[in-house]
mmCIF file of C-alpha atoms in Angstrom:
data_model
loop_
_atom_site.group_PDB
_atom_site.id
_atom_site.type_symbol
_atom_site.label_atom_id
_atom_site.label_comp_id
_atom_site.label_asym_id
_atom_site.label_seq_id
_atom_site.Cartn_x
_atom_site.Cartn_y
_atom_site.Cartn_z
ATOM 1 C CA MET A 21 0.000 0.000 0.000
ATOM 2 C CA ALA A 22 1.898 3.025 -1.232
ATOM 3 C CA THR A 23 1.108 6.137 0.775
ATOM 4 C CA PRO A 24 3.043 9.376 0.210
ATOM 5 C CA ALA A 25 4.513 10.473 3.525
ATOM 6 C CA ASP A 26 4.116 14.134 2.694
ATOM 7 C CA SER A 27 0.436 14.029 1.544
ATOM 8 C CA PRO A 28 -1.564 16.999 2.860
ATOM 9 C CA VAL A 29 -4.524 16.183 5.060
ATOM 10 C CA ASN A 30 -7.716 17.943 6.031
ATOM 11 C CA PRO A 31 -7.154 19.809 9.295
ATOM 12 C CA ILE A 32 -10.255 18.123 10.693
ATOM 13 C CA THR A 33 -8.276 14.900 11.085
ATOM 14 C CA ASP A 34 -5.788 16.582 13.400
ATOM 15 C CA THR A 35 -8.256 16.885 16.238
ATOM 16 C CA PRO A 36 -7.568 14.636 19.262
ATOM 17 C CA ASP A 37 -11.206 13.570 19.231
ATOM 18 C CA LEU A 38 -10.610 11.584 16.032
ATOM 19 C CA VAL A 39 -7.633 9.639 17.381
ATOM 20 C CA ARG A 40 -9.614 6.478 18.159
ATOM 21 C CA LEU A 41 -11.416 6.549 14.819
ATOM 22 C CA LEU A 42 -8.192 6.881 12.838
ATOM 23 C CA ALA A 43 -6.444 4.226 14.937
ATOM 24 C CA ALA A 44 -9.275 1.773 14.274
ATOM 25 C CA ALA A 45 -9.166 2.595 10.566
ATOM 26 C CA ARG A 46 -5.388 2.007 10.492
ATOM 27 C CA ARG A 47 -5.726 -1.375 12.191
ATOM 28 C CA SER A 48 -8.361 -2.474 9.709
ATOM 29 C CA LEU A 49 -6.463 -1.341 6.619
ATOM 30 C CA GLU A 50 -3.199 -2.905 7.802
ATOM 31 C CA ARG A 51 -4.931 -6.174 8.691
ATOM 32 C CA THR A 52 -6.657 -6.463 5.296
ATOM 33 C CA GLY A 53 -4.035 -5.009 3.021
ATOM 34 C CA GLY A 54 -5.958 -1.799 2.366
ATOM 35 C CA ASP A 55 -9.486 -3.126 1.894
ATOM 36 C CA LEU A 56 -11.943 -0.209 2.164
ATOM 37 C CA ASN A 57 -14.993 -2.480 2.068
ATOM 38 C CA ARG A 58 -14.842 -2.962 5.812
ATOM 39 C CA THR A 59 -16.718 -1.509 8.762
ATOM 40 C CA ILE A 60 -15.179 -0.332 12.013
ATOM 41 C CA GLY A 61 -17.021 0.284 15.266
ATOM 42 C CA LEU A 62 -16.455 2.819 18.014
ATOM 43 C CA THR A 63 -17.993 2.352 21.459
ATOM 44 C CA GLN A 64 -18.348 4.520 24.543
ATOM 45 C CA LEU A 65 -18.264 7.698 22.476
ATOM 46 C CA THR A 66 -17.717 10.927 24.334
ATOM 47 C CA ASP A 67 -19.717 13.968 23.252
ATOM 48 C CA ALA A 68 -16.558 15.479 21.782
ATOM 49 C CA GLU A 69 -15.867 12.324 19.767
ATOM 50 C CA ARG A 70 -19.505 12.164 18.597
ATOM 51 C CA ARG A 71 -19.320 15.723 17.263
ATOM 52 C CA ALA A 72 -15.888 15.202 15.654
ATOM 53 C CA VAL A 73 -16.900 11.958 13.910
ATOM 54 C CA GLY A 74 -20.148 13.517 12.747
ATOM 55 C CA GLY A 75 -18.261 16.519 11.416
ATOM 56 C CA LEU A 76 -15.845 14.321 9.502
ATOM 57 C CA LEU A 77 -18.618 12.231 7.975
ATOM 58 C CA GLY A 78 -20.915 15.201 7.354
ATOM 59 C CA ARG A 79 -23.819 13.682 9.237
ATOM 60 C CA HIS A 80 -25.584 14.210 12.531
ATOM 61 C CA ILE A 81 -24.958 11.719 15.324
ATOM 62 C CA ALA A 82 -27.587 12.045 18.006
ATOM 63 C CA PRO A 83 -26.546 13.032 21.548
ATOM 64 C CA GLY A 84 -26.296 10.014 23.852
ATOM 65 C CA THR A 85 -25.103 7.682 21.075
ATOM 66 C CA LYS A 86 -22.513 5.372 22.589
ATOM 67 C CA ARG A 87 -21.648 3.212 19.567
ATOM 68 C CA VAL A 88 -21.393 3.878 15.844
ATOM 69 C CA GLU A 89 -20.371 1.690 12.933
ATOM 70 C CA ILE A 90 -18.645 3.394 10.029
ATOM 71 C CA ASN A 91 -17.747 2.104 6.572
ATOM 72 C CA LEU A 92 -14.154 2.814 5.635
ATOM 73 C CA ASP A 93 -15.129 3.679 2.096
ATOM 74 C CA GLN A 94 -17.379 6.413 3.507
ATOM 75 C CA ILE A 95 -14.435 7.911 5.387
ATOM 76 C CA ASP A 96 -12.284 7.607 2.263
ATOM 77 C CA THR A 97 -14.927 9.325 0.083
ATOM 78 C CA ARG A 98 -15.420 12.130 2.599
ATOM 79 C CA LEU A 99 -11.670 12.776 2.972
ATOM 80 C CA ARG A 100 -11.240 12.923 -0.805
ATOM 81 C CA ALA A 101 -14.054 15.454 -1.024
ATOM 82 C CA LEU A 102 -12.548 17.582 1.737
ATOM 83 C CA SER A 103 -8.846 17.402 0.877
ATOM 84 C CA GLY A 104 -8.358 15.486 -2.342
ATOM 85 C CA HIS A 105 -6.598 12.648 -0.512
ATOM 86 C CA GLY A 106 -8.040 9.321 0.555
ATOM 87 C CA LEU A 107 -7.921 7.468 3.868
ATOM 88 C CA ALA A 108 -4.728 5.486 3.176
ATOM 89 C CA GLU A 109 -2.845 8.621 2.061
ATOM 90 C CA THR A 110 -4.089 10.536 5.079
ATOM 91 C CA LEU A 111 -3.053 7.869 7.560
ATOM 92 C CA GLY A 112 0.293 7.383 5.836
ATOM 93 C CA ARG A 113 1.333 11.011 6.224
ATOM 94 C CA ASP A 114 3.463 10.434 9.333
ATOM 95 C CA LYS A 115 3.736 6.643 9.453
ATOM 96 C CA PRO A 116 3.417 4.383 6.413
ATOM 97 C CA LEU A 117 0.657 1.822 6.531
ATOM 98 C CA ARG A 118 1.749 -1.792 6.803
ATOM 99 C CA ASP A 119 0.375 -4.410 4.446
ATOM 100 C CA ARG A 120 0.272 -7.337 6.841
ATOM 101 C CA PRO A 121 -1.056 -9.952 4.383
ATOM 102 C CA ALA A 122 1.770 -9.083 1.979
ATOM 103 C CA GLU A 123 4.258 -9.183 4.859
ATOM 104 C CA ALA A 124 2.961 -12.602 5.898
ATOM 105 C CA ALA A 125 3.273 -13.866 2.325
ATOM 106 C CA ARG A 126 6.848 -12.564 2.066
ATOM 107 C CA ASP A 127 7.670 -14.069 5.450
ATOM 108 C CA LYS A 128 6.266 -17.442 4.402
ATOM 109 C CA ALA A 129 8.248 -17.385 1.161
ATOM 110 C CA ALA A 130 11.419 -16.440 3.028
ATOM 111 C CA ARG A 131 10.899 -19.282 5.507
ATOM 112 C CA GLU A 132 10.411 -21.721 2.665
ATOM 113 C CA ARG A 133 13.617 -20.525 1.010
ATOM 114 C CA LEU A 134 15.456 -20.861 4.317
ATOM 115 C CA LEU A 135 14.113 -24.364 4.868
ATOM 116 C CA ALA A 136 15.163 -25.276 1.345
ATOM 117 C CA ILE A 137 18.738 -24.364 2.256
ATOM 118 C CA ALA A 138 18.585 -26.881 5.104
ATOM 119 C CA HIS A 139 16.692 -29.546 3.129
ATOM 120 C CA THR A 140 19.250 -29.587 0.317
ATOM 121 C CA SER A 141 22.174 -30.156 2.713
ATOM 122 C CA GLY A 142 23.813 -33.554 2.790
ATOM 123 C CA LEU A 143 23.434 -33.410 6.556
ATOM 124 C CA TYR A 144 19.640 -33.400 6.439
ATOM 125 C CA HIS A 145 19.402 -37.182 6.773
ATOM 126 C CA GLN A 146 21.210 -37.024 10.127
ATOM 127 C CA ASP A 147 18.922 -36.937 13.170
ATOM 128 C CA TRP A 148 20.955 -34.335 15.073
ATOM 129 C CA PHE A 149 20.802 -31.911 12.132
ATOM 130 C CA THR A 150 17.053 -32.127 11.600
ATOM 131 C CA ALA A 151 16.530 -31.832 15.367
ATOM 132 C CA TRP A 152 18.690 -28.679 15.385
ATOM 133 C CA ILE A 153 16.738 -27.147 12.500
ATOM 134 C CA GLU A 154 13.489 -27.786 14.351
ATOM 135 C CA GLU A 155 15.001 -26.314 17.502
ATOM 136 C CA ILE A 156 16.023 -23.037 15.871
ATOM 137 C CA ARG A 157 12.632 -22.836 14.174
ATOM 138 C CA GLY A 158 11.048 -22.932 17.611
ATOM 139 C CA ASN A 159 13.320 -20.625 19.596
ATOM 140 C CA GLY A 160 13.237 -17.546 17.371
ATOM 141 C CA THR A 161 16.631 -18.033 15.702
ATOM 142 C CA PHE A 162 15.027 -19.010 12.414
ATOM 143 C CA THR A 163 12.970 -15.817 12.365
ATOM 144 C CA ARG A 164 16.072 -13.696 12.896
ATOM 145 C CA LEU A 165 17.796 -15.538 10.048
ATOM 146 C CA LEU A 166 15.093 -14.493 7.582
ATOM 147 C CA LYS A 167 16.937 -11.193 7.119
ATOM 148 C CA THR A 168 20.332 -12.910 6.725
ATOM 149 C CA PRO A 169 19.746 -16.232 4.909
ATOM 150 C CA ALA A 170 23.395 -16.348 3.839
ATOM 151 C CA ARG A 171 24.299 -16.887 7.498
ATOM 152 C CA LEU A 172 22.437 -20.184 7.561
ATOM 153 C CA SER A 173 24.044 -21.184 4.258
ATOM 154 C CA HIS A 174 27.490 -20.445 5.659
ATOM 155 C CA ALA A 175 26.748 -22.241 8.932
ATOM 156 C CA ILE A 176 25.612 -25.348 7.084
ATOM 157 C CA ALA A 177 28.654 -25.182 4.832
ATOM 158 C CA ALA A 178 30.897 -25.112 7.916
ATOM 159 C CA LEU A 179 29.001 -28.012 9.499
ATOM 160 C CA GLU A 180 29.296 -30.024 6.281
ATOM 161 C CA LEU A 181 33.056 -29.428 6.196
ATOM 162 C CA ILE A 182 33.391 -30.461 9.842
ATOM 163 C CA ASP A 183 31.428 -33.621 9.109
ATOM 164 C CA THR A 184 33.965 -34.657 6.458
ATOM 165 C CA LEU A 185 37.107 -34.186 8.560
ATOM 166 C CA ASN A 186 37.174 -37.877 9.561
ATOM 167 C CA GLY A 187 39.758 -37.413 12.290
ATOM 168 C CA SER A 188 41.896 -34.850 10.483
ATOM 169 C CA THR A 189 42.153 -31.328 11.821
ATOM 170 C CA VAL A 190 41.524 -27.872 10.419
ATOM 171 C CA THR A 191 42.282 -24.464 11.868
ATOM 172 C CA LEU A 192 39.363 -22.166 12.544
ATOM 173 C CA PRO A 193 40.485 -19.529 9.979
ATOM 174 C CA LYS A 194 40.797 -22.208 7.274
ATOM 175 C CA LEU A 195 37.367 -23.579 8.102
ATOM 176 C CA ALA A 196 35.913 -20.063 7.917
ATOM 177 C CA THR A 197 37.612 -19.403 4.573
ATOM 178 C CA ARG A 198 36.374 -22.638 3.032
ATOM 179 C CA ALA A 199 32.821 -22.113 4.295
ATOM 180 C CA THR A 200 32.422 -18.389 3.644
ATOM 181 C CA GLY A 201 35.429 -17.010 1.789
ATOM 182 C CA HIS A 202 36.390 -14.888 4.819
ATOM 183 C CA SER A 203 39.009 -16.101 7.306
ATOM 184 C CA HIS A 204 37.544 -14.195 10.272
ATOM 185 C CA ALA A 205 33.897 -15.168 9.760
ATOM 186 C CA LEU A 206 34.024 -17.699 12.611
ATOM 187 C CA ASP A 207 35.978 -15.551 15.046
ATOM 188 C CA HIS A 208 34.877 -15.416 18.667
ATOM 189 C CA ARG A 209 31.355 -14.001 19.164
ATOM 190 C CA THR A 210 30.553 -13.449 15.500
ATOM 191 C CA PRO A 211 26.903 -14.307 14.783
ATOM 192 C CA LEU A 212 28.047 -17.114 12.490
ATOM 193 C CA SER A 213 30.305 -18.710 15.110
ATOM 194 C CA VAL A 214 27.483 -18.559 17.653
ATOM 195 C CA LEU A 215 25.170 -20.334 15.206
ATOM 196 C CA VAL A 216 27.685 -23.062 14.317
ATOM 197 C CA LEU A 217 28.597 -23.699 17.954
ATOM 198 C CA ASP A 218 24.892 -23.874 18.769
ATOM 199 C CA ALA A 219 24.566 -26.668 16.201
ATOM 200 C CA LEU A 220 27.632 -28.503 17.495
ATOM 201 C CA ALA A 221 26.335 -28.297 21.063
ATOM 202 C CA SER A 222 23.033 -29.778 19.873
ATOM 203 C CA ARG A 223 24.935 -32.523 18.107
ATOM 204 C CA THR A 224 26.674 -33.536 21.331
ATOM 205 C CA SER A 225 23.635 -32.844 23.567
ATOM 206 C CA ALA A 226 25.893 -30.485 25.519
ATOM 207 C CA PRO A 227 24.996 -27.097 27.040
ATOM 208 C CA ARG A 228 25.692 -24.070 24.866
ATOM 209 C CA PRO A 229 29.244 -22.828 25.531
ATOM 210 C CA THR A 230 29.372 -19.600 27.509
ATOM 211 C CA THR A 231 33.107 -19.167 28.168
ATOM 212 C CA THR A 232 36.108 -18.904 25.887
ATOM 213 C CA GLU A 233 37.438 -22.235 27.127
ATOM 214 C CA GLN A 234 34.112 -23.969 26.595
ATOM 215 C CA ARG A 235 33.944 -22.661 23.043
ATOM 216 C CA ARG A 236 37.532 -23.736 22.413
ATOM 217 C CA GLU A 237 36.827 -27.206 23.794
ATOM 218 C CA LEU A 238 33.693 -27.632 21.697
ATOM 219 C CA TRP A 239 35.572 -26.704 18.533
ATOM 220 C CA ASP A 240 38.284 -29.154 19.523
ATOM 221 C CA ARG A 241 35.804 -32.008 19.929
ATOM 222 C CA PHE A 242 35.176 -31.680 16.220
ATOM 223 C CA ASN A 243 38.856 -31.311 15.296
ATOM 224 C CA VAL A 244 38.676 -27.572 14.677
ATOM 225 C CA ILE A 245 41.785 -25.856 16.063
ATOM 226 C CA VAL A 246 41.187 -22.339 17.374
ATOM 227 C CA ASP A 247 44.809 -21.375 18.059
ATOM 228 C CA ASP A 248 47.497 -24.047 17.893
ATOM 229 C CA LEU A 249 50.239 -21.753 19.217
ATOM 230 C CA ALA A 250 48.432 -20.213 22.198
ATOM 231 C CA SER A 251 47.131 -23.567 23.449
ATOM 232 C CA THR A 252 49.748 -25.206 25.688
ATOM 233 C CA VAL A 253 50.181 -27.901 28.300
ATOM 234 C CA LEU A 254 52.920 -28.109 30.947
ATOM 235 C CA VAL A 255 54.676 -31.459 31.450
ATOM 236 C CA LEU A 256 57.379 -32.921 33.651
ATOM 237 C CA ASN A 257 59.361 -36.073 32.995
ATOM 238 C CA LEU A 258 57.362 -37.356 30.044
ATOM 239 C CA PRO A 259 59.954 -39.030 27.795
ATOM 240 C CA ALA A 260 58.862 -39.927 24.293
ATOM 241 C CA THR A 261 60.192 -40.943 20.928
ATOM 242 C CA GLY A 262 59.916 -39.076 17.665
ATOM 243 C CA ALA A 263 61.962 -36.440 15.912
ATOM 244 C CA GLY A 264 61.535 -32.970 17.324
ATOM 245 C CA LEU A 265 59.019 -33.008 20.157
ATOM 246 C CA GLY A 266 59.760 -36.558 21.286
ATOM 247 C CA ALA A 267 63.474 -35.819 21.531
ATOM 248 C CA TRP A 268 62.837 -32.527 23.346
ATOM 249 C CA LEU A 269 60.626 -34.212 25.931
ATOM 250 C CA THR A 270 63.189 -36.936 26.573
ATOM 251 C CA SER A 271 65.952 -34.364 26.971
ATOM 252 C CA ALA A 272 63.852 -32.271 29.359
ATOM 253 C CA ALA A 273 62.980 -35.353 31.439
ATOM 254 C CA ALA A 274 66.659 -36.169 31.918
ATOM 255 C CA THR A 275 67.085 -32.945 33.899
ATOM 256 C CA ALA A 276 63.538 -32.726 35.340
ATOM 257 C CA THR A 277 62.936 -29.536 33.373
ATOM 258 C CA PRO A 278 59.292 -28.447 33.158
ATOM 259 C CA PHE A 279 58.399 -28.238 29.478
ATOM 260 C CA HIS A 280 55.594 -26.337 27.718
ATOM 261 C CA ILE A 281 54.142 -28.175 24.727
ATOM 262 C CA THR A 282 52.129 -26.241 22.180
ATOM 263 C CA LEU A 283 49.194 -27.691 20.318
ATOM 264 C CA HIS A 284 51.038 -26.930 17.102
ATOM 265 C CA GLN A 285 53.870 -29.222 18.178
ATOM 266 C CA ILE A 286 51.473 -32.037 19.088
ATOM 267 C CA LEU A 287 49.752 -31.768 15.723
ATOM 268 C CA THR A 288 52.847 -31.463 13.546
ATOM 269 C CA HIS A 289 55.534 -33.565 15.266
ATOM 270 C CA PRO A 290 55.594 -37.371 15.410
ATOM 271 C CA LEU A 291 55.134 -38.346 19.051
ATOM 272 C CA HIS A 292 55.153 -41.832 20.516
ATOM 273 C CA LEU A 293 54.523 -42.432 24.239
ATOM 274 C CA ALA A 294 55.053 -45.728 25.997
ATOM 275 C CA PRO A 295 52.014 -47.001 27.959
ATOM 276 C CA GLN A 296 52.309 -45.704 31.492
ATOM 277 C CA SER A 297 50.471 -44.123 34.398
ATOM 278 C CA VAL A 298 50.582 -40.331 34.177
ATOM 279 C CA HIS A 299 49.547 -38.082 37.040
ATOM 280 C CA VAL A 300 47.747 -34.821 36.302
ATOM 281 C CA CYS A 301 47.496 -31.736 38.495
ATOM 282 C CA GLU A 302 45.710 -28.416 38.026
ATOM 283 C CA ASN A 303 48.144 -25.960 39.626
ATOM 284 C CA PRO A 304 51.680 -25.330 38.292
ATOM 285 C CA ALA A 305 52.883 -25.036 41.914
ATOM 286 C CA VAL A 306 52.514 -28.807 42.275
ATOM 287 C CA LEU A 307 54.588 -29.524 39.180
ATOM 288 C CA ARG A 308 57.230 -27.006 40.247
ATOM 289 C CA GLU A 309 57.576 -28.652 43.682
ATOM 290 C CA ALA A 310 57.801 -32.081 42.070
ATOM 291 C CA SER A 311 60.583 -30.867 39.808
ATOM 292 C CA ASP A 312 62.517 -29.273 42.692
ATOM 293 C CA ILE A 313 62.077 -32.053 45.238
ATOM 294 C CA LEU A 314 61.916 -35.271 43.226
ATOM 295 C CA GLY A 315 63.861 -34.234 40.135
ATOM 296 C CA PRO A 316 64.338 -36.820 37.378
ATOM 297 C CA ALA A 317 62.973 -39.515 39.700
ATOM 298 C CA CYS A 318 59.468 -37.977 39.640
ATOM 299 C CA PRO A 319 56.957 -40.037 37.688
ATOM 300 C CA PRO A 320 55.439 -38.387 34.587
ATOM 301 C CA LEU A 321 53.334 -35.401 35.611
ATOM 302 C CA ILE A 322 51.143 -33.096 33.512
ATOM 303 C CA CYS A 323 49.637 -29.781 34.621
ATOM 304 C CA THR A 324 46.449 -28.372 33.093
ATOM 305 C CA GLN A 325 47.268 -24.843 34.347
ATOM 306 C CA GLY A 326 43.626 -24.219 35.173
ATOM 307 C CA GLN A 327 40.955 -25.234 32.711
ATOM 308 C CA PRO A 328 42.334 -27.961 30.422
ATOM 309 C CA SER A 329 43.405 -26.609 27.054
ATOM 310 C CA THR A 330 43.028 -28.192 23.652
ATOM 311 C CA ALA A 331 46.730 -29.060 23.835
ATOM 312 C CA PHE A 332 46.119 -30.918 27.095
ATOM 313 C CA HIS A 333 43.216 -32.878 25.656
ATOM 314 C CA ARG A 334 45.236 -33.861 22.592
ATOM 315 C CA LEU A 335 48.175 -35.009 24.704
ATOM 316 C CA ALA A 336 45.873 -36.881 27.099
ATOM 317 C CA THR A 337 44.266 -38.666 24.166
ATOM 318 C CA LYS A 338 47.676 -39.716 22.855
ATOM 319 C CA ILE A 339 48.487 -41.178 26.275
ATOM 320 C CA THR A 340 45.239 -43.068 26.788
ATOM 321 C CA SER A 341 44.902 -44.300 23.198
ATOM 322 C CA ASN A 342 48.293 -45.957 23.594
ATOM 323 C CA GLY A 343 47.244 -47.832 26.736
ATOM 324 C CA GLY A 344 48.256 -45.233 29.315
ATOM 325 C CA GLN A 345 46.203 -44.222 32.364
ATOM 326 C CA LEU A 346 45.637 -40.728 33.762
ATOM 327 C CA ARG A 347 45.273 -39.984 37.487
ATOM 328 C CA TYR A 348 43.846 -36.531 38.159
ATOM 329 C CA HIS A 349 43.932 -34.231 41.193
ATOM 330 C CA GLY A 350 42.329 -30.805 41.379
ATOM 331 C CA ASP A 351 40.878 -28.302 43.797
ATOM 332 C CA PHE A 352 38.340 -29.306 46.429
ATOM 333 C CA ASP A 353 35.745 -26.754 45.356
ATOM 334 C CA TRP A 354 32.721 -27.142 43.107
ATOM 335 C CA PRO A 355 34.488 -26.057 39.881
ATOM 336 C CA GLY A 356 37.299 -28.464 40.797
ATOM 337 C CA ILE A 357 34.785 -31.265 41.283
ATOM 338 C CA THR A 358 33.242 -30.468 37.903
ATOM 339 C CA MET A 359 36.669 -30.633 36.289
ATOM 340 C CA THR A 360 37.456 -33.963 37.965
ATOM 341 C CA ALA A 361 34.213 -35.445 36.659
ATOM 342 C CA ALA A 362 34.943 -34.100 33.178
ATOM 343 C CA MET A 363 38.392 -35.714 33.249
ATOM 344 C CA ALA A 364 36.839 -39.033 34.176
ATOM 345 C CA ASN A 365 34.181 -38.775 31.480
ATOM 346 C CA ARG A 366 36.411 -37.630 28.655
ATOM 347 C CA HIS A 367 39.686 -39.431 29.376
ATOM 348 C CA ASN A 368 38.659 -42.154 31.818
ATOM 349 C CA ALA A 369 40.995 -40.496 34.334
ATOM 350 C CA GLN A 370 41.086 -41.955 37.831
ATOM 351 C CA PRO A 371 40.677 -39.373 40.615
ATOM 352 C CA TRP A 372 43.874 -39.009 42.603
ATOM 353 C CA ARG A 373 43.594 -38.102 46.282
ATOM 354 C CA MET A 374 40.046 -36.886 45.667
ATOM 355 C CA THR A 375 38.092 -38.855 48.286
ATOM 356 C CA SER A 376 36.061 -37.794 51.293
ATOM 357 C CA ALA A 377 38.884 -38.927 53.581
ATOM 358 C CA ASP A 378 41.449 -36.891 51.627
ATOM 359 C CA TYR A 379 39.214 -33.823 51.812
ATOM 360 C CA THR A 380 38.553 -34.215 55.541
ATOM 361 C CA ASN A 381 42.276 -34.621 56.268
ATOM 362 C CA ALA A 382 43.047 -31.506 54.209
ATOM 363 C CA VAL A 383 40.409 -29.453 56.047
ATOM 364 C CA ASN A 384 41.730 -30.582 59.445
ATOM 365 C CA HIS A 385 45.296 -29.850 58.403
ATOM 366 C CA THR A 386 44.506 -26.330 57.199
ATOM 367 C CA LEU A 387 41.824 -25.406 59.731
ATOM 368 C CA ASN A 388 44.003 -22.749 61.364
ATOM 369 C CA ASP A 389 45.737 -21.745 58.173
ATOM 370 C CA ASP A 390 45.234 -18.117 57.164
ATOM 371 C CA GLU A 391 46.772 -18.552 53.711
ATOM 372 C CA PRO A 392 44.537 -18.249 50.630
ATOM 373 C CA THR A 393 44.625 -22.017 50.068
ATOM 374 C CA ILE A 394 41.304 -22.417 51.874
ATOM 375 C CA GLY A 395 37.970 -20.631 51.861
ATOM 376 C CA GLY A 396 34.236 -21.139 51.814
ATOM 377 C CA LEU A 397 32.602 -23.129 49.038
ATOM 378 C CA LYS A 398 30.858 -21.090 46.352
ATOM 379 C CA GLY A 399 28.387 -22.188 43.708
ATOM 380 C CA ASP A 400 26.045 -25.138 43.488
ATOM 381 C CA PRO A 401 27.078 -28.536 44.879
ATOM 382 C CA GLU A 402 28.144 -31.171 42.373
ATOM 383 C CA PRO A 403 27.922 -34.967 42.628
ATOM 384 C CA THR A 404 31.087 -37.026 43.096
ATOM 385 C CA PRO A 405 30.236 -40.420 41.580
ATOM 386 C CA TRP A 406 33.764 -41.791 42.111
ATOM 387 C CA ASP A 407 33.295 -41.245 45.874
ATOM 388 C CA PRO A 408 29.667 -40.298 46.712
ATOM 389 C CA PRO A 409 30.406 -39.325 50.352
ATOM 390 C CA LEU A 410 32.797 -36.611 49.153
ATOM 391 C CA SER A 411 30.034 -34.268 47.977
ATOM 392 C CA ASP A 412 28.117 -34.617 51.249
ATOM 393 C CA THR A 413 31.276 -34.034 53.273
ATOM 394 C CA MET A 414 32.115 -30.897 51.314
ATOM 395 C CA ILE A 415 28.595 -29.555 51.868
ATOM 396 C CA ARG A 416 28.850 -30.268 55.578
ATOM 397 C CA LEU A 417 32.323 -28.808 56.161
ATOM 398 C CA ASN A 418 31.896 -25.982 53.619
ATOM 399 C CA ARG A 419 35.618 -25.426 53.065
ATOM 400 C CA ALA A 420 37.340 -24.971 49.719
ATOM 401 C CA ILE A 421 40.758 -26.600 49.665
ATOM 402 C CA TYR A 422 42.934 -25.488 46.807
ATOM 403 C CA GLU A 423 45.562 -27.781 45.396
ATOM 404 C CA GLU A 424 48.589 -25.904 46.673
ATOM 405 C CA ALA A 425 47.350 -26.555 50.242
ATOM 406 C CA VAL A 426 47.961 -30.286 49.815
ATOM 407 C CA VAL A 427 51.077 -30.155 47.666
ATOM 408 C CA ASP A 428 53.103 -32.022 50.323
ATOM 409 C CA VAL A 429 50.689 -34.948 50.230
ATOM 410 C CA LEU A 430 50.819 -35.090 46.451
ATOM 411 C CA ILE A 431 54.616 -34.905 46.347
ATOM 412 C CA ALA A 432 54.793 -37.710 48.918
ATOM 413 C CA ASP A 433 52.535 -39.836 46.716
ATOM 414 C CA LEU A 434 54.733 -39.222 43.695
ATOM 415 C CA GLY A 435 57.837 -39.937 45.766
ATOM 416 C CA ASP A 436 56.461 -43.317 46.823
ATOM 417 C CA LEU A 437 56.303 -44.294 43.151
ATOM 418 C CA GLN A 438 60.024 -43.785 42.593
#
């Protein structure tokens, strides 16, 4: 419905007493696409409204009338006689009239085009993909994509590429370039990266990632490398074979030198590890003490340095796939418990000194300690399936015990394995 924004109007329509009439006329025209063969009704008329409506229509409305029904074509005819401009032009002076039926038709066509993009994908036969499409149709994402259909095309292209990796890896910029032609299209927090990660989370039935590390880990699960130089893992006494990295690790182990491995090295250097038990800690202070106190005699030890990186996960997988076993220790707080459970689920790691008895002993040992290695528990309690009493004990004692508070116990354990 084209309506010139600058069309002149009869001054009679500017009166406040016609506001309800004109609003009702607008609603009707927008709902029907401009059909003037409709009737609108006004109820509970005030005397001022009765006089104003009667003046506009050129007819007498009796005092006391509380409801009138008015044909839109009558209003249109009257306005044309008074000003030369019809109802649609008059209403569209300040705000264009919407054609809702036409909008609905365009919206339907756009949705069908968007669905066609999904239906023609080679992924459409996979249950997770069709479930994801239905999910975004129901949560409002699909509606937002109507204005940017290329985003869905690019997301599906990226998902198709990921599906064909078959164990090989690809860097995030290369994936973005192949899917969209732009190397930064999948950078952190871009709308496209959010959409692709949403699909990958649905594929794994995992919660949507909310932190940088969670996003990095989700990409890694599908062999997409976010940054192979920034991702590192700290190791001590982990001899290996293989030119480059294997030789460096063996040389570092001979002198108990802590060694940072980058993800790039893990991906590009041949690395062979003999089956063995490897202990894992969260805090670098533990690894440093082990290096200083036990030296070359310390058993292999890996440090996650907080949240496990992609480099850690890749190294852990190399160890376990070759018959090795991980034993993990972390903080006695709820995030630490979550990390311990994740280690067990992803790498079949055995908790190390993470029982109710270990926790109770640590609390008793540090009860009068003013150092920042203890504190109150924060967050929601987490289950401890490897030792169910541990969760209950932590709730009862309500003390967070950080790993550096029990470093002596851990070093003694490692020393006993010499």
